[in-house]
PDB file of C-alpha atoms in Angstrom:
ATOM      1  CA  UNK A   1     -15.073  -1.017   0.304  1.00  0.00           C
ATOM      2  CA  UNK A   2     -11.597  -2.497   0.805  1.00  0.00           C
ATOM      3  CA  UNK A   3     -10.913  -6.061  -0.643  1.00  0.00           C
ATOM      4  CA  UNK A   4      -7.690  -7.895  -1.552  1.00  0.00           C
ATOM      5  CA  UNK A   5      -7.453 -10.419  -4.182  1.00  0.00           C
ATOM      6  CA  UNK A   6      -5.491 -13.855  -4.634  1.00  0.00           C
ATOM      7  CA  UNK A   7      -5.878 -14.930  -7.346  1.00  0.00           C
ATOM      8  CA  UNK A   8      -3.713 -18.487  -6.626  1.00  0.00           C
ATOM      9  CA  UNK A   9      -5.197 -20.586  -3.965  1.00  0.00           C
ATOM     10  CA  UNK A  10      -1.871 -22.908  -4.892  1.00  0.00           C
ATOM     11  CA  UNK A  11       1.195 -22.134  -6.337  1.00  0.00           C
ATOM     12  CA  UNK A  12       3.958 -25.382  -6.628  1.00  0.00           C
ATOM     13  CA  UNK A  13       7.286 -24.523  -7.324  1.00  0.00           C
ATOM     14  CA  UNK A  14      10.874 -26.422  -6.864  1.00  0.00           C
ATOM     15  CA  UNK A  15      13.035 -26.250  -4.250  1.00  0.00           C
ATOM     16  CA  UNK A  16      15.422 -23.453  -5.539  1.00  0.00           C
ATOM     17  CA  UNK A  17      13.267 -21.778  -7.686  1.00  0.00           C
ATOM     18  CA  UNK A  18      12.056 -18.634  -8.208  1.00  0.00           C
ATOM     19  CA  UNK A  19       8.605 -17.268  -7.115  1.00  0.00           C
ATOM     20  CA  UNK A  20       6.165 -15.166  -6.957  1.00  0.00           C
ATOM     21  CA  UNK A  21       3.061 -14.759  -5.259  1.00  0.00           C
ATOM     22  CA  UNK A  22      -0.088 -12.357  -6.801  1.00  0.00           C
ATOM     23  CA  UNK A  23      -2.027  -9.459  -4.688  1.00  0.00           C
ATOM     24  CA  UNK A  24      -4.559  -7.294  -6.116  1.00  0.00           C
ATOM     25  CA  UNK A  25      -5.871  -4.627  -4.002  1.00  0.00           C
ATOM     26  CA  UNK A  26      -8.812  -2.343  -4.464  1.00  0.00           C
ATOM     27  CA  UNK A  27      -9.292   0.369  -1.687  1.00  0.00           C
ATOM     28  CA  UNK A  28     -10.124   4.283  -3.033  1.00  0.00           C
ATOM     29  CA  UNK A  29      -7.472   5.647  -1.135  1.00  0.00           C
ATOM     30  CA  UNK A  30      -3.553   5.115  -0.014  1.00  0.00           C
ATOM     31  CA  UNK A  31      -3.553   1.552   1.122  1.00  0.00           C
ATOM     32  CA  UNK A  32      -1.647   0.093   3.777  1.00  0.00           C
ATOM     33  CA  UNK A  33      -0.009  -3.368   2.310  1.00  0.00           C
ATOM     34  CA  UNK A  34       1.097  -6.331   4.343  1.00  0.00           C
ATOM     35  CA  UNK A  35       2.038  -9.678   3.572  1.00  0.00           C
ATOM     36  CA  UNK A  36       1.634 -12.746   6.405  1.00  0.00           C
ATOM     37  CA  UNK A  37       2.719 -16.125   6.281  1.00  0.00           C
ATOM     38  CA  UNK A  38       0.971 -19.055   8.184  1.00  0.00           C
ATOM     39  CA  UNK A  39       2.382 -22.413   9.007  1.00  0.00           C
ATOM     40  CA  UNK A  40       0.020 -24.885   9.587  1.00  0.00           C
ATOM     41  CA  UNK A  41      -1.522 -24.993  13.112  1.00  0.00           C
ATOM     42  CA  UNK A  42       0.432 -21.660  13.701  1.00  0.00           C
ATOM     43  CA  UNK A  43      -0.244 -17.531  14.131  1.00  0.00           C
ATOM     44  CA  UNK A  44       0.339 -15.635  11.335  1.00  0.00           C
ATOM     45  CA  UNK A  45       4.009 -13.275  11.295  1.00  0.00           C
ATOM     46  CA  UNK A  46       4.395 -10.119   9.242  1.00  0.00           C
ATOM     47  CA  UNK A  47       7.119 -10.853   6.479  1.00  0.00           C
ATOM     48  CA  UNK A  48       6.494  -7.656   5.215  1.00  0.00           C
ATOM     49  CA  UNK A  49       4.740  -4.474   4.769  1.00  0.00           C
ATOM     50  CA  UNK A  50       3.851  -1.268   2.632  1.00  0.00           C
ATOM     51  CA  UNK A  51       2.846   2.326   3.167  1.00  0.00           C
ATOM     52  CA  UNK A  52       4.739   4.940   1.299  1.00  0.00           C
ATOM     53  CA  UNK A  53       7.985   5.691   0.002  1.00  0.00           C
ATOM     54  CA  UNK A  54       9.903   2.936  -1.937  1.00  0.00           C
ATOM     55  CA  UNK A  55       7.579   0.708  -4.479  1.00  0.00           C
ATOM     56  CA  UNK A  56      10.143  -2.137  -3.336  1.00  0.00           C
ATOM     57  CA  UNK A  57       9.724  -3.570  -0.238  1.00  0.00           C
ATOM     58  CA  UNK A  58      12.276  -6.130   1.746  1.00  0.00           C
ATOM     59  CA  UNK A  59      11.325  -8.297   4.301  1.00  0.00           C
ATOM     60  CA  UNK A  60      12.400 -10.942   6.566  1.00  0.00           C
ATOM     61  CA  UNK A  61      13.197 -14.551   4.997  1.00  0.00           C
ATOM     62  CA  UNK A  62      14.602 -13.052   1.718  1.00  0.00           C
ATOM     63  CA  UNK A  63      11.337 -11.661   0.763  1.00  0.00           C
ATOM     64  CA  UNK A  64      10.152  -8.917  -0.926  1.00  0.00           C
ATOM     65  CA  UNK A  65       7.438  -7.281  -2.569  1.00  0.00           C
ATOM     66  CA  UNK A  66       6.766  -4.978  -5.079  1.00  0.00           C
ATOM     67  CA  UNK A  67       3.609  -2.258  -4.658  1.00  0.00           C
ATOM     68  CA  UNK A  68       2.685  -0.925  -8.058  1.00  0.00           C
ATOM     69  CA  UNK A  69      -0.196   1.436  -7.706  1.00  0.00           C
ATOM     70  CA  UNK A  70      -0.989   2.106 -11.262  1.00  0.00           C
ATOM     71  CA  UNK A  71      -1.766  -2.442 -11.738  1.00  0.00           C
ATOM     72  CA  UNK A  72      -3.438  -2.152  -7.891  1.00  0.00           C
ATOM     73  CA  UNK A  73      -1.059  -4.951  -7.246  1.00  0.00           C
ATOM     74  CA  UNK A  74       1.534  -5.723  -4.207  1.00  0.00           C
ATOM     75  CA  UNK A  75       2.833  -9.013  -5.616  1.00  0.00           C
ATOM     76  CA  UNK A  76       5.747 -11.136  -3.501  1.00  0.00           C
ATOM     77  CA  UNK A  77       8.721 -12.684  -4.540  1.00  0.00           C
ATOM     78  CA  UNK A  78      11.550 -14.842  -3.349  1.00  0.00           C
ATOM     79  CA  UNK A  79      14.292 -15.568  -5.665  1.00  0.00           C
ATOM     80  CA  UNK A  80      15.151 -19.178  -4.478  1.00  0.00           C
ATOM     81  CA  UNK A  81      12.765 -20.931  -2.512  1.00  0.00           C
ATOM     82  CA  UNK A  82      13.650 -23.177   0.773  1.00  0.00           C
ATOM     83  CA  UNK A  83      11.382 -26.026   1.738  1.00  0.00           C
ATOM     84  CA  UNK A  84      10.809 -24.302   4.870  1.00  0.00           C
ATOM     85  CA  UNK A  85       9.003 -21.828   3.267  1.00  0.00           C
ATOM     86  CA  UNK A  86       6.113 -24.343   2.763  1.00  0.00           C
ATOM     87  CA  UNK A  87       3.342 -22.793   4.473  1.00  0.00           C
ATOM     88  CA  UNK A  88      -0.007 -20.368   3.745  1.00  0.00           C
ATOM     89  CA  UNK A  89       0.681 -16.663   2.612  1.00  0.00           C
ATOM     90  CA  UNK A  90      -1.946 -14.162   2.879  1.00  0.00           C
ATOM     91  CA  UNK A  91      -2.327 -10.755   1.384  1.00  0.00           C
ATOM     92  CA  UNK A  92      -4.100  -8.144   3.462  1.00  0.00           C
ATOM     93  CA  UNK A  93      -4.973  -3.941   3.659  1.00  0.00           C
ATOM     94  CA  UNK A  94      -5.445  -1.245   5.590  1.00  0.00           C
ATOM     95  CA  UNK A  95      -5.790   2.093   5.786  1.00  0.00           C
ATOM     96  CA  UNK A  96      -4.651   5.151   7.599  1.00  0.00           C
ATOM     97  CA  UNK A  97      -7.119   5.389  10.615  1.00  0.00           C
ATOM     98  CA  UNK A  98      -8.927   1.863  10.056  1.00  0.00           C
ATOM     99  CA  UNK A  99      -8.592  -0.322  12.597  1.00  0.00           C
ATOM    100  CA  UNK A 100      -9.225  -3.488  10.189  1.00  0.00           C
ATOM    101  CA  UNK A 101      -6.580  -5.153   8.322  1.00  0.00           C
ATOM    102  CA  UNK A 102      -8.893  -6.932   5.535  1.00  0.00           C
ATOM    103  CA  UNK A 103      -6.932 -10.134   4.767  1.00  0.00           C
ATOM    104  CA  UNK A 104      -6.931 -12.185   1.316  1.00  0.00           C
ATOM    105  CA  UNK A 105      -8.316 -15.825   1.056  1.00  0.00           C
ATOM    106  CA  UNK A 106      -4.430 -17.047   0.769  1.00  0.00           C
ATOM    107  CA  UNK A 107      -2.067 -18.688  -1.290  1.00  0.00           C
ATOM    108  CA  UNK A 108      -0.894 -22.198  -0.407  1.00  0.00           C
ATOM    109  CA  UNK A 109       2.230 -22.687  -1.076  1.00  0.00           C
ATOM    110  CA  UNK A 110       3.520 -26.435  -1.893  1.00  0.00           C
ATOM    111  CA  UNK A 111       7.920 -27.091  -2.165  1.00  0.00           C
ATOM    112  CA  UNK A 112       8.989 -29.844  -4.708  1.00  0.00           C
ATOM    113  CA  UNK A 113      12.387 -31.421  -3.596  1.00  0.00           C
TER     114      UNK A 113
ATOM    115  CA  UNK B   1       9.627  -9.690  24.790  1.00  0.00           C
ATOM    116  CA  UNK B   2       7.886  -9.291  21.094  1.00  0.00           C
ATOM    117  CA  UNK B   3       5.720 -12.009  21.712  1.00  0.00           C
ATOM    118  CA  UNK B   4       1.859 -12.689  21.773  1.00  0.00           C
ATOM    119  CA  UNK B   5       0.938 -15.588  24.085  1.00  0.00           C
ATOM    120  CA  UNK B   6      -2.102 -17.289  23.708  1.00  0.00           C
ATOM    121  CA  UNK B   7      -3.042 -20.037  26.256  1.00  0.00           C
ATOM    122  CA  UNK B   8      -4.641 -22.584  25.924  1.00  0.00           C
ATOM    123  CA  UNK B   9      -2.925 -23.938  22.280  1.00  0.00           C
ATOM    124  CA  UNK B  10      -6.065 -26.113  22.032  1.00  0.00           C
ATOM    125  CA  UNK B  11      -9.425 -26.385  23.743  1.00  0.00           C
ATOM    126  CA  UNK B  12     -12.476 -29.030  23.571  1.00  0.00           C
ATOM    127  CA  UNK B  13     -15.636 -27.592  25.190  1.00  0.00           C
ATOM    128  CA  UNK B  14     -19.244 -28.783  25.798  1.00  0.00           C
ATOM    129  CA  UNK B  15     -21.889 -26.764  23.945  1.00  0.00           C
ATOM    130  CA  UNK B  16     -23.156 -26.132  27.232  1.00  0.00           C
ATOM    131  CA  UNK B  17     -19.833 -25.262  28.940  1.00  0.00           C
ATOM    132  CA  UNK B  18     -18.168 -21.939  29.984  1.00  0.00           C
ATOM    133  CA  UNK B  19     -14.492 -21.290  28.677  1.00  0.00           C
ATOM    134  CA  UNK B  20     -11.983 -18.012  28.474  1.00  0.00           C
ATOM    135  CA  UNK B  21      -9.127 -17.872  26.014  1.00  0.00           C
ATOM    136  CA  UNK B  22      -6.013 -15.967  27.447  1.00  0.00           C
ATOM    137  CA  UNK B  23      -3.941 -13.075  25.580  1.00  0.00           C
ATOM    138  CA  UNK B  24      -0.780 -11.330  26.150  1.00  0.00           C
ATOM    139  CA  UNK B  25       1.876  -8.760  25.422  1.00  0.00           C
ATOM    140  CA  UNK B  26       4.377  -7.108  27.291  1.00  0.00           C
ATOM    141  CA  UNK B  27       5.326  -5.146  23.928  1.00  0.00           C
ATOM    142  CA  UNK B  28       3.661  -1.871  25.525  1.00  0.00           C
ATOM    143  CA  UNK B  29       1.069  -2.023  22.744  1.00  0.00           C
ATOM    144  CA  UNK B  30      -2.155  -0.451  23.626  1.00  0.00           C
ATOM    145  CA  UNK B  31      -4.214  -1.706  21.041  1.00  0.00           C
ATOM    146  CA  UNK B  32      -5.780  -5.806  20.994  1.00  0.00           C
ATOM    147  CA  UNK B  33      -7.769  -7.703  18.511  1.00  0.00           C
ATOM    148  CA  UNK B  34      -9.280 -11.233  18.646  1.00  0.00           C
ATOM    149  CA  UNK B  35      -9.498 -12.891  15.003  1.00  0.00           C
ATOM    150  CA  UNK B  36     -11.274 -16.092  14.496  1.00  0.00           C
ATOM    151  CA  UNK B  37     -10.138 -18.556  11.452  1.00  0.00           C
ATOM    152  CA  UNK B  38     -12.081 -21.121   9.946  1.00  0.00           C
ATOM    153  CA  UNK B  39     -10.328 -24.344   8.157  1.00  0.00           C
ATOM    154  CA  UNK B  40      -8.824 -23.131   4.971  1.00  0.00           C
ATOM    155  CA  UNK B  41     -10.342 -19.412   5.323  1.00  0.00           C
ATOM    156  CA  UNK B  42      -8.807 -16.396   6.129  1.00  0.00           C
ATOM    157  CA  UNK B  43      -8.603 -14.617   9.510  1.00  0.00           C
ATOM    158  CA  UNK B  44     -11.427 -12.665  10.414  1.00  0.00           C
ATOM    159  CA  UNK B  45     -11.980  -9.663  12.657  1.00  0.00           C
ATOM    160  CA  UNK B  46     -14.075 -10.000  15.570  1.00  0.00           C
ATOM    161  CA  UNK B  47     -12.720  -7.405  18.321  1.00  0.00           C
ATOM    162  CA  UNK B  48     -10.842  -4.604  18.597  1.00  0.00           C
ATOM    163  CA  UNK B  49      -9.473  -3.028  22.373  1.00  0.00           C
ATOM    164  CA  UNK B  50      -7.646  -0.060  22.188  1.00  0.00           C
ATOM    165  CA  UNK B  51      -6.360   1.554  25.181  1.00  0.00           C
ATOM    166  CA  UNK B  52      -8.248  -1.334  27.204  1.00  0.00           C
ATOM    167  CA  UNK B  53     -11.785   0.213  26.135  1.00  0.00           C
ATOM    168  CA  UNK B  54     -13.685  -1.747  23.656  1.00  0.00           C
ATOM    169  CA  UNK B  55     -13.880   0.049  20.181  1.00  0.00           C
ATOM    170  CA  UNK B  56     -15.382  -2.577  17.687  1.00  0.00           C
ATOM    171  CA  UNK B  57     -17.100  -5.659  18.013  1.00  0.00           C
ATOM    172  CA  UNK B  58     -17.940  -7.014  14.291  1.00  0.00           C
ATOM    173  CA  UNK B  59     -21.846  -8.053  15.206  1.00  0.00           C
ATOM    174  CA  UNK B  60     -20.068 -10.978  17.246  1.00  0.00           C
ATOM    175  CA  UNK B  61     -22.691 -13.766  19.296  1.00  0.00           C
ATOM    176  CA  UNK B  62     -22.894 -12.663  22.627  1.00  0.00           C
ATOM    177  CA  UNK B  63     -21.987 -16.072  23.382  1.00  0.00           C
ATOM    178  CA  UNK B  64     -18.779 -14.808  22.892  1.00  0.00           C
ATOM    179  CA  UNK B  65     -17.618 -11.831  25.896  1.00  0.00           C
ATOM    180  CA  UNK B  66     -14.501 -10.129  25.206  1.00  0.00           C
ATOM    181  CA  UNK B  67     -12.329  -8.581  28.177  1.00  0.00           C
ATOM    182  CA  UNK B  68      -9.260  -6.410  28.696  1.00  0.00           C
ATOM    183  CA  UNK B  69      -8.356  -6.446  32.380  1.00  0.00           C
ATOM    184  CA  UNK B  70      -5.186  -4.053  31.690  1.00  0.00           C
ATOM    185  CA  UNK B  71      -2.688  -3.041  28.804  1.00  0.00           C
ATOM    186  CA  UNK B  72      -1.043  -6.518  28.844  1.00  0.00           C
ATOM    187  CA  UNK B  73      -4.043  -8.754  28.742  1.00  0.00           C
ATOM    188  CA  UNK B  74      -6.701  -9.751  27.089  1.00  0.00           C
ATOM    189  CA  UNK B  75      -9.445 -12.708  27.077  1.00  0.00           C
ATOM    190  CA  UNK B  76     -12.239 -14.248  24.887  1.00  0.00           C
ATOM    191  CA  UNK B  77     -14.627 -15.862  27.193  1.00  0.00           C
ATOM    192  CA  UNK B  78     -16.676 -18.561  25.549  1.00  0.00           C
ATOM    193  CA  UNK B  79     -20.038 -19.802  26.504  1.00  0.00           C
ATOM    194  CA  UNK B  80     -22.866 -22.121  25.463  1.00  0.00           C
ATOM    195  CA  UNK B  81     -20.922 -22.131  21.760  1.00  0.00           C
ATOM    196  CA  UNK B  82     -22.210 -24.361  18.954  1.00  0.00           C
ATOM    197  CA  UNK B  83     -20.205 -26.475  16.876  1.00  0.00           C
ATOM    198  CA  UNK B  84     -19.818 -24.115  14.088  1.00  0.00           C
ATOM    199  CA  UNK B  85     -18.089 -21.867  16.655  1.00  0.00           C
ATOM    200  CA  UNK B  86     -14.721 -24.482  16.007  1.00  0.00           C
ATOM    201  CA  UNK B  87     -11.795 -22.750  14.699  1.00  0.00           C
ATOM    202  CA  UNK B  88      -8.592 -20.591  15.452  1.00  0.00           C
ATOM    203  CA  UNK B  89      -9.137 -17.881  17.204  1.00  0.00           C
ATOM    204  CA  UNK B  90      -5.934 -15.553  17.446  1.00  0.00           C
ATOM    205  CA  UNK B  91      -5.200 -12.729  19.516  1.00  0.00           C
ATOM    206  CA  UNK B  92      -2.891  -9.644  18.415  1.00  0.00           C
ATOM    207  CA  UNK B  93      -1.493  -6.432  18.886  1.00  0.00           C
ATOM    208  CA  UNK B  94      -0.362  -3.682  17.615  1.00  0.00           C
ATOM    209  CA  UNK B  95       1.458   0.028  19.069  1.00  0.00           C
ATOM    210  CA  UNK B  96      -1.860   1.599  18.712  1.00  0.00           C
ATOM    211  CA  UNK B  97      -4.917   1.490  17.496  1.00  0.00           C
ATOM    212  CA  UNK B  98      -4.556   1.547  13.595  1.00  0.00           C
ATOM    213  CA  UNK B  99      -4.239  -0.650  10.801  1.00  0.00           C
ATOM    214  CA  UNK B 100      -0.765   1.272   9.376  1.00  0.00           C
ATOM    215  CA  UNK B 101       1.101  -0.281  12.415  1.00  0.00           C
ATOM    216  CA  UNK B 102       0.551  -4.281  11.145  1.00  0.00           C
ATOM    217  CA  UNK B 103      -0.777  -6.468  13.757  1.00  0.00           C
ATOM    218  CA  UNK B 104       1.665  -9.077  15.992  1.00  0.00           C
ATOM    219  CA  UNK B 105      -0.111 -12.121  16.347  1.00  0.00           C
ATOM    220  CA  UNK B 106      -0.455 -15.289  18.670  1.00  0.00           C
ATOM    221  CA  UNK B 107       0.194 -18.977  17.405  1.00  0.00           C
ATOM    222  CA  UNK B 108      -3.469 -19.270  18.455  1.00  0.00           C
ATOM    223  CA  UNK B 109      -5.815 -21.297  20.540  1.00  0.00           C
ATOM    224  CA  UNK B 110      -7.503 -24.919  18.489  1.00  0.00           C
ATOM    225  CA  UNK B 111     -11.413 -24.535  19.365  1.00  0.00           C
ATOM    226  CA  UNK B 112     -13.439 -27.590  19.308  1.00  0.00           C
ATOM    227  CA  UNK B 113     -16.656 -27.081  20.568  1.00  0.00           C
ATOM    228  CA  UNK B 114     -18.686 -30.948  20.409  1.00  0.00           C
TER     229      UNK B 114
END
């Protein structure tokens, strides 16, 4: 069965910083990545998302993510932070013909000004 | 329009009251999905529509009747719920059915069910 890992339920980092969220994946065949972000109270929206082609993958807010199938891992990273990008990031798969996107348990994300 | 709408934002029902949650697009996507969210947990599947015919329902309560009246719309109605039925439910959408196509979401309707 499908099943996403995160291993960080919550990462601090400075305002400025670097960063870099962790995604493990296990799914037998060619997953569909995707990475969400969640402000409190709010929907979810897609920053991102993975399913062939380039390993290195650019989203909206200066985001990207790197899929590495060999390490089962689709890990995010931002190279300078924002206080605005406070909020909760989830992981999640798919696969070709699946109607289920199978999300992580999150990463909370906390900005230090 | 590449928006989900869900109304209400937030609800407080009876246990012994009825209730519908309101969905929708006007992205053209033919496929719809209700998600429920606990506090601090992530979403969860509970329905899938796909060209406004039902094609999953995760073993959900019958207490809780989805419906897709046509491509653009879609509701959760709600009905004697108990109080561990509080949460955020979210709509979404997608082009088709599919999980390759990442989902569009709503901001989400606040369920608290006393």
């Amino acid at each position: 069965a499908q099943s996403v890992t995160q291993p960080d339920i919550h990462i601090t980092v400075s305002e400025g910083a670097s960063l870099e969220l962790r995604c493990n994946y296990s799914y037998g065949a060619t997953p569909y990545l995707f990475w969400y972000v969640q402000s409190p109270g709010q929907g979810l929206q897609l920053l991102l998302k993975y399913f062939s082609g380039d390993t290195l993958v650019q989203g909206i807010k200066g985001f990207e993510a790197e899929f590495k199938r060999s390490q089962s891992s689709f890990n995010l990273r931002k190279p300078s932070v924002h206080w605005s990008d406070a909020a909760e990031y989830f992981c999640a798969v798919g696969a070709l013909r699946d109607d289920k996107i199978i999300f992580g348990k999150g990463t909370r994300l906390h900005i230090l000004p | 329009d590449t928006e989900v709408t869900q109304t209400p934002k937030h609800l407080v029902m009876g246990m012994t009251n009825k209730k519908s949650l309101k969905c929708e697009q006007h992205m053209g996507h033919r496929a719809m999905y209700w998600y429920k969210q606990k506090a601090k947990k992530p979403p969860e599947l509970m329905f899938v529509y796909s060209y406004e015919k039902l094609s999953i329902n995760e073993s959900v309560p019958s207490r809780f009747s989805p419906e897709c009246p046509n491509s653009s719309l879609l509701n959760l109605h709600l009905h004697a719920l108990q109080p561990e039925d509080s949460a955020l439910y979210l709509c979404a959408s997608s082009p088709h059915r599919g999980a390759n196509y990442g989902y569009t979401f709503g901001s989400g309707t606040r369920l608290t069910v006393v």
